[in-house]
XYZ file of C-alpha atoms in Angstrom:
491
model
C -0.011 0.100 0.083
C 1.323 3.794 -0.441
C 1.858 5.943 2.335
C -0.114 8.189 4.051
C -0.121 11.638 3.026
C 1.628 13.746 5.215
C 3.441 16.994 4.663
C 4.988 20.059 5.767
C 2.043 22.876 6.764
C 3.784 25.641 4.839
C 3.590 23.875 1.552
C 0.229 23.129 2.529
C -0.961 26.626 2.805
C 0.217 27.644 -0.554
C -2.804 25.834 -2.218
C -5.510 25.203 0.541
C -5.247 28.945 1.401
C -4.754 31.231 -1.161
C -7.961 31.156 -3.083
C -10.109 31.077 -0.046
C -8.505 34.531 1.104
C -8.953 35.888 -2.312
C -12.786 35.287 -1.792
C -12.670 36.526 1.752
C -11.943 40.149 0.806
C -15.297 40.000 -1.237
C -17.288 38.103 1.143
C -17.117 40.192 4.061
C -16.545 43.318 2.351
C -19.799 43.080 0.603
C -22.795 43.808 2.739
C -25.908 44.146 1.022
C -28.470 43.519 4.020
C -30.020 46.865 5.586
C -31.567 46.323 8.786
C -35.055 47.043 9.480
C -37.773 46.373 7.285
C -38.440 50.090 6.239
C -34.831 50.416 5.280
C -35.223 47.332 3.184
C -38.178 48.464 1.829
C -36.492 51.698 0.730
C -33.428 49.772 -0.761
C -31.161 51.061 2.170
C -31.164 54.509 1.072
C -30.939 56.348 4.346
C -27.543 57.905 4.399
C -29.402 61.577 4.296
C -32.464 60.255 6.098
C -31.647 58.998 9.211
C -34.608 58.838 11.814
C -34.335 54.930 11.352
C -32.394 53.004 14.175
C -30.714 50.735 11.303
C -29.584 53.833 9.401
C -26.800 54.459 12.388
C -25.109 51.274 10.684
C -24.579 53.229 7.328
C -24.425 56.860 8.740
C -24.553 57.439 12.434
C -25.368 61.008 11.901
C -29.030 59.483 11.799
C -29.121 58.903 15.352
C -29.430 62.851 15.755
C -32.763 62.972 13.813
C -34.501 61.043 16.750
C -36.570 63.080 18.866
C -38.014 60.241 20.956
C -36.637 57.071 22.322
C -37.296 53.710 20.664
C -36.465 50.126 20.603
C -37.415 47.694 17.908
C -36.980 44.022 17.145
C -36.625 42.918 13.175
C -36.881 39.048 12.379
C -36.341 37.927 8.923
C -36.926 34.909 6.992
C -34.349 34.149 3.949
C -35.019 31.875 1.113
C -31.838 31.402 -1.064
C -32.212 29.666 -4.382
C -29.379 28.509 -6.730
C -29.445 27.260 -10.191
C -26.543 26.029 -11.927
C -26.031 23.729 -14.720
C -29.554 23.018 -14.791
C -29.839 22.283 -11.216
C -31.803 23.856 -8.842
C -31.072 23.864 -5.054
C -32.937 25.882 -2.143
C -32.374 26.765 1.278
C -34.577 28.395 3.969
C -33.166 30.264 7.290
C -34.690 32.360 9.876
C -32.333 34.887 11.564
C -32.219 38.066 13.464
C -32.327 40.986 11.383
C -31.925 43.516 14.027
C -32.373 44.703 17.732
C -31.736 47.783 19.641
C -33.109 50.937 21.243
C -32.317 54.580 20.910
C -32.245 56.885 24.223
C -32.768 60.492 23.184
C -32.804 63.673 25.131
C -34.366 66.323 23.114
C -34.450 69.984 24.240
C -36.076 72.144 21.906
C -35.226 75.422 23.925
C -31.389 75.031 23.195
C -29.390 75.195 19.784
C -27.874 71.820 20.301
C -31.430 70.323 20.752
C -30.344 66.650 21.429
C -27.902 64.194 22.561
C -28.664 60.775 21.600
C -27.050 57.188 22.309
C -28.054 53.959 20.389
C -27.270 50.540 20.344
C -27.921 48.218 17.548
C -27.106 44.897 16.345
C -27.556 44.187 12.665
C -27.353 41.624 10.229
C -25.152 42.379 7.517
C -24.754 39.122 5.623
C -26.868 35.542 5.358
C -24.555 32.906 3.916
C -27.159 29.787 3.937
C -27.145 28.455 0.548
C -27.334 25.203 -1.146
C -25.482 24.592 -4.785
C -25.006 21.849 -7.116
C -22.801 21.929 -10.424
C -23.001 19.495 -12.495
C -20.433 19.003 -15.968
C -21.935 16.154 -18.108
C -18.936 15.826 -19.983
C -15.394 17.138 -19.423
C -12.406 16.722 -21.645
C -10.145 16.965 -18.690
C -9.967 15.641 -15.152
C -9.306 17.140 -11.912
C -6.796 14.058 -11.434
C -4.707 15.928 -14.612
C -4.523 18.965 -12.705
C -3.135 17.400 -9.581
C -0.796 15.485 -11.166
C 0.707 18.550 -13.172
C 0.465 20.193 -9.794
C 2.564 17.155 -8.207
C 5.282 17.717 -10.902
C 8.643 15.796 -9.776
C 7.839 15.899 -6.125
C 8.928 12.963 -4.260
C 5.995 10.805 -2.819
C 6.471 11.936 0.387
C 6.629 15.357 -0.138
C 3.079 15.725 -1.824
C 0.476 18.496 -0.854
C -1.421 16.508 1.942
C -4.732 18.251 1.040
C -4.649 17.291 -2.520
C -1.866 15.579 -4.329
C -1.486 13.330 -1.499
C -4.853 12.099 -1.288
C -5.063 11.510 -4.841
C -1.528 9.540 -4.750
C -3.037 7.156 -1.567
C -6.291 6.707 -3.266
C -4.707 5.389 -6.570
C -5.668 8.186 -8.653
C -1.609 9.337 -9.358
C 0.841 7.228 -10.355
C 4.495 8.206 -10.828
C 6.704 7.397 -13.690
C 9.866 5.921 -12.517
C 11.663 6.987 -15.354
C 11.060 10.794 -15.558
C 9.743 11.111 -11.706
C 6.660 12.818 -12.857
C 3.032 12.112 -12.176
C 0.166 11.058 -14.233
C -3.367 10.458 -13.707
C -4.913 6.835 -13.988
C -6.937 8.057 -16.636
C -6.022 8.148 -20.240
C -5.287 11.212 -21.883
C -8.641 10.742 -24.261
C -10.746 9.768 -21.217
C -14.155 11.811 -21.002
C -15.398 12.077 -17.212
C -18.636 13.152 -15.699
C -18.468 15.689 -12.685
C -20.846 17.222 -9.981
C -19.936 19.032 -6.975
C -22.063 19.891 -4.225
C -21.690 23.128 -1.897
C -23.296 23.722 1.142
C -22.770 27.148 2.908
C -23.508 28.126 6.422
C -23.349 31.303 8.714
C -23.511 35.075 9.028
C -21.997 38.394 9.415
C -23.453 40.614 11.726
C -22.528 44.210 13.602
C -23.307 45.667 17.003
C -23.056 49.186 16.994
C -22.730 51.941 19.887
C -23.462 55.076 18.218
C -23.443 58.856 19.475
C -25.395 61.967 17.839
C -26.630 65.508 18.249
C -28.643 68.069 16.645
C -27.988 71.606 15.960
C -30.882 73.829 15.632
C -32.688 71.007 13.394
C -30.067 71.664 10.827
C -27.091 69.835 11.297
C -26.939 66.281 12.595
C -23.313 65.027 13.448
C -22.711 61.283 14.522
C -20.191 58.566 15.023
C -20.218 55.223 16.213
C -18.063 52.317 17.214
C -18.701 48.853 15.735
C -17.849 45.241 16.553
C -18.611 42.957 13.695
C -18.972 38.859 13.899
C -18.224 36.488 11.301
C -19.236 32.785 11.274
C -18.802 30.757 7.914
C -18.787 27.108 7.329
C -18.609 25.317 3.911
C -18.693 21.675 2.968
C -18.184 20.756 -0.630
C -18.484 17.195 -2.121
C -16.735 16.761 -5.680
C -17.498 13.408 -7.523
C -15.791 12.343 -10.899
C -16.431 9.224 -12.389
C -15.344 7.892 -16.162
C -17.734 8.798 -18.769
C -17.632 5.188 -20.253
C -15.677 1.997 -18.377
C -12.256 2.920 -17.976
C -9.206 0.674 -18.635
C -7.850 1.676 -15.417
C -10.732 0.060 -13.574
C -11.982 3.265 -11.743
C -15.653 3.474 -11.056
C -15.641 6.860 -9.693
C -13.766 8.994 -6.681
C -14.969 11.760 -4.339
C -13.047 14.639 -2.842
C -14.181 15.949 0.425
C -13.385 19.653 1.703
C -14.494 21.297 4.757
C -13.879 25.064 5.637
C -15.048 27.286 8.608
C -14.091 30.658 9.324
C -14.972 32.806 12.336
C -13.556 35.973 13.733
C -14.376 39.154 15.602
C -13.499 42.594 14.340
C -13.618 46.349 15.038
C -14.780 50.004 12.985
C -15.376 53.277 13.580
C -17.853 55.455 11.417
C -18.417 59.245 11.040
C -21.043 61.099 9.709
C -23.241 64.491 9.034
C -26.682 65.355 7.520
C -27.334 68.811 6.814
C -30.815 70.596 5.931
C -30.375 73.770 3.953
C -34.172 73.838 3.509
C -36.972 71.552 5.467
C -37.643 69.630 2.349
C -33.748 68.751 1.416
C -31.346 66.551 3.311
C -27.866 65.916 2.416
C -25.810 63.024 4.124
C -22.204 61.805 4.001
C -20.644 59.147 6.210
C -17.208 57.231 6.477
C -16.572 53.764 7.182
C -13.082 52.797 8.301
C -11.815 49.048 7.719
C -13.020 46.410 10.111
C -9.822 44.634 11.470
C -10.751 41.240 12.347
C -9.018 38.482 14.078
C -9.794 35.266 12.182
C -9.630 31.561 13.059
C -9.342 29.187 9.939
C -9.807 25.412 9.699
C -10.062 23.356 6.808
C -10.008 19.413 6.321
C -9.761 17.325 2.833
C -10.293 13.505 2.179
C -10.762 11.749 -0.689
C -11.992 8.025 -1.366
C -11.726 5.888 -4.698
C -13.969 2.948 -5.823
C -12.617 0.452 -8.609
C -14.720 -2.117 -10.687
C -11.465 -3.534 -10.989
C -8.544 -3.161 -8.104
C -5.323 -1.506 -9.326
C -2.530 -4.192 -10.305
C -1.012 -5.804 -7.004
C -4.040 -4.658 -4.587
C -6.799 -6.618 -3.345
C -9.229 -4.084 -2.267
C -11.947 -2.164 -4.246
C -12.224 0.671 -2.292
C -9.487 3.075 -0.826
C -10.064 5.564 1.811
C -7.540 8.624 2.591
C -7.714 9.807 6.095
C -8.795 13.563 6.097
C -5.942 16.359 6.661
C -6.668 19.040 8.702
C -5.288 22.581 9.421
C -5.741 25.620 11.685
C -4.358 28.678 11.950
C -5.108 32.139 12.952
C -4.509 35.464 11.130
C -6.151 39.228 10.621
C -7.837 40.695 7.934
C -8.631 44.157 7.132
C -11.603 44.502 5.006
C -11.979 47.615 2.460
C -13.208 51.553 3.532
C -15.955 52.698 2.231
C -17.812 56.124 2.173
C -21.309 57.094 1.078
C -23.237 60.706 0.265
C -26.842 60.616 0.001
C -29.844 63.169 -0.879
C -33.365 62.882 0.061
C -36.337 65.047 -0.728
C -39.423 65.057 2.236
C -42.262 66.734 0.695
C -44.498 67.499 3.235
C -45.904 64.818 5.039
C -46.711 62.937 2.031
C -43.941 61.667 0.404
C -39.862 60.681 1.018
C -37.799 60.187 -2.100
C -33.963 59.245 -1.305
C -30.943 58.282 -3.109
C -27.187 57.074 -2.242
C -23.997 56.688 -4.044
C -20.986 54.279 -2.110
C -17.334 53.744 -2.982
C -15.854 50.826 -1.402
C -11.944 50.306 -1.938
C -11.664 46.535 -2.445
C -8.055 46.808 -3.092
C -7.559 48.128 0.422
C -8.134 44.854 1.795
C -5.442 43.204 3.621
C -4.360 39.837 5.410
C -1.816 39.526 8.003
C 0.087 38.291 10.866
C -0.783 34.808 10.218
C 0.066 32.168 12.606
C 2.767 29.527 11.667
C 4.751 32.144 10.479
C 2.807 32.185 6.600
C 3.536 34.921 4.500
C 0.686 36.683 3.026
C 1.970 39.166 0.649
C 1.236 36.959 -2.322
C -2.387 36.885 -1.455
C -2.714 40.887 -1.044
C -0.830 41.091 -4.438
C -3.572 39.036 -5.904
C -6.074 41.426 -4.202
C -4.384 44.136 -5.983
C -4.336 42.577 -9.234
C -7.932 41.028 -9.238
C -10.129 43.447 -7.307
C -10.790 47.066 -8.014
C -12.975 50.089 -6.179
C -16.537 49.919 -6.618
C -19.531 52.143 -7.077
C -22.683 51.526 -5.424
C -25.989 52.821 -5.806
C -29.396 52.680 -3.602
C -32.696 54.269 -3.899
C -35.826 54.304 -2.478
C -39.396 55.925 -1.850
C -41.971 56.159 0.853
C -45.643 57.609 0.094
C -47.623 58.200 3.256
C -51.630 57.553 2.505
C -52.998 58.729 5.627
C -51.390 59.243 8.999
C -51.155 55.426 9.710
C -50.426 53.730 6.305
C -46.999 54.349 4.503
C -46.226 52.751 0.825
C -42.506 51.853 0.334
C -40.458 50.787 -2.548
C -36.565 50.667 -3.259
C -33.661 49.408 -5.602
C -30.158 48.228 -4.369
C -27.132 47.797 -6.931
C -23.701 46.316 -5.871
C -20.994 46.419 -8.702
C -18.740 43.659 -9.362
C -15.405 43.880 -7.552
C -13.509 42.130 -10.098
C -11.484 42.858 -13.052
C -13.465 40.700 -15.634
C -14.805 40.415 -19.171
C -18.459 40.012 -18.864
C -19.368 43.002 -16.012
C -22.388 41.537 -15.512
C -21.100 38.634 -13.437
C -20.902 39.120 -9.625
C -23.106 42.125 -9.906
C -25.739 42.018 -7.025
C -29.006 43.781 -7.523
C -32.334 43.961 -5.715
C -35.933 45.446 -5.921
C -37.870 45.994 -2.645
C -41.266 46.940 -1.536
C -43.153 47.338 1.742
C -45.670 48.587 4.131
C -46.014 50.627 7.355
C -48.545 50.618 9.876
C -47.561 53.631 12.318
C -49.977 53.848 15.741
C -47.937 56.542 17.492
C -46.351 54.863 20.674
C -46.343 51.740 18.340
C -45.352 50.758 14.973
C -45.172 47.733 12.521
C -43.189 47.516 9.235
C -43.215 44.771 6.808
C -41.008 44.306 3.567
C -40.121 41.985 1.026
C -36.880 41.713 -1.108
C -35.774 40.279 -4.373
C -31.950 39.866 -4.750
C -30.164 38.606 -7.763
C -26.861 37.999 -9.249
C -24.832 35.515 -11.288
C -21.475 34.407 -11.750
C -19.214 31.989 -13.663
C -17.137 29.255 -11.615
C -14.579 26.611 -12.475
C -13.707 23.406 -10.271
C -10.217 23.586 -10.931
C -7.487 24.932 -12.985
C -3.666 24.824 -13.666
C -1.549 27.420 -15.539
C 2.090 27.012 -16.474
C 4.160 30.073 -17.164
C 6.146 28.701 -19.443
C 4.056 26.529 -21.717
C 0.516 27.496 -21.861
C -0.398 24.374 -23.842
C 0.044 22.579 -20.505
C -2.683 24.798 -19.011
C -5.396 22.706 -17.414
C -8.913 24.446 -16.878
C -12.251 22.765 -15.990
C -15.520 23.679 -18.216
C -17.074 26.775 -16.398
C -20.521 26.682 -14.882
C -23.045 29.412 -14.926
C -24.708 29.986 -11.831
C -27.727 32.137 -10.848
C -28.259 33.060 -7.536
C -31.620 34.362 -6.255
C -32.810 35.131 -2.785
C -36.223 36.078 -1.383
C -36.278 37.874 2.088
C -39.250 38.695 4.199
C -38.873 41.280 6.994
C -41.198 42.673 9.829
C -40.197 45.035 12.401
C -42.013 45.703 15.641
C -40.968 49.008 17.521
C -42.222 51.349 20.365
C -41.312 55.054 20.745
C -41.565 56.606 24.074
């Protein structure tokens, strides 16, 4: 039997961590969830409005608009749908969308009319999603990529997360004369591929905000935020020869498990100015969030043979999983927003926001085990770009009790890519509000959609492009329907 795959941790990190970090800069930097049902219904366009408790997450000056104290609770129900390669997968999740309150100390007799304090928890991201991707006929195999990655390494020096597992599962053989590895599948053999991905988790923020009001014209605010992340991903990749293979292979499985959790801090500053009662202008700047993260990962592989490899009696070969656990720091991008809102008497509100996020500002550092993240940071500089995002919303007050709302939210792609339609996140939303004075209740519905293109694996040879191996891409459509309801009390 072949040896059990063991390799140095530094060698494993190069293959196992790099892509994950590159994705993290985007995954944790994009925050599409807007907080309360009112904010969600209006597309999150509250930079210039304020007066909504979740607005302190986007512009802390909004807390200065409050003239009464308030507490609110927002549960949400998320329905995530993924369509990839004709396969449709669904996942439903119930989460806390927001919870918090504002203490308002309003004194109309003074120029500085109020000093308000607010605390709010908001759900920034929902990572719950199931995905199935398939390639019915592929003219290259994951094992081809692994063979090229293995190069001429000694078997004891193979990567324990990938190539070492494939070698122990009898999916790679080494040429004794050249020292190079090759797949047990022939060069002309087609394979069928399927990958199931299960993602779970959330990203939330606890915000402590302070705001003041000068003559009901200028509102100034600042906040301290503590963000928390929990993300878990399990994937199952299976590959099988399209027809009976001379190798005797029936199929094999490659399993991956990744988990990240961490805590980070940030600060935010904002202003809102009312030059005339009908017009509000707002602006805010958000510092990066500095996270301390823990990352754990394991992989495993097993193979099933119709005919055992020569010299072996078993039909099934299972390789034990290889595990890794490291700590590191991540800095998410900084962002700035400006907003403009028109308040038309007591009947209507129209609001619009522009947001700038500098993804190239993201950075990884201080990893345990002495791992050097400079390569990953170079990748961020090369493949990410600053983005320009837009939000708009409207509210119509039918009477003193009922308000109708609608909104649109556009998050541009942070990637340098040919097809700009990929990796954009767009949403439209609608909602209704009921105001009974001391008590209010808001409800919203949001439909969010995006699409992207992904590959299972790739190998690029810097000297000979003819040796490049890239799996067939899969087109993925990601849709989310989300319902929120907010219950609030003013006092």
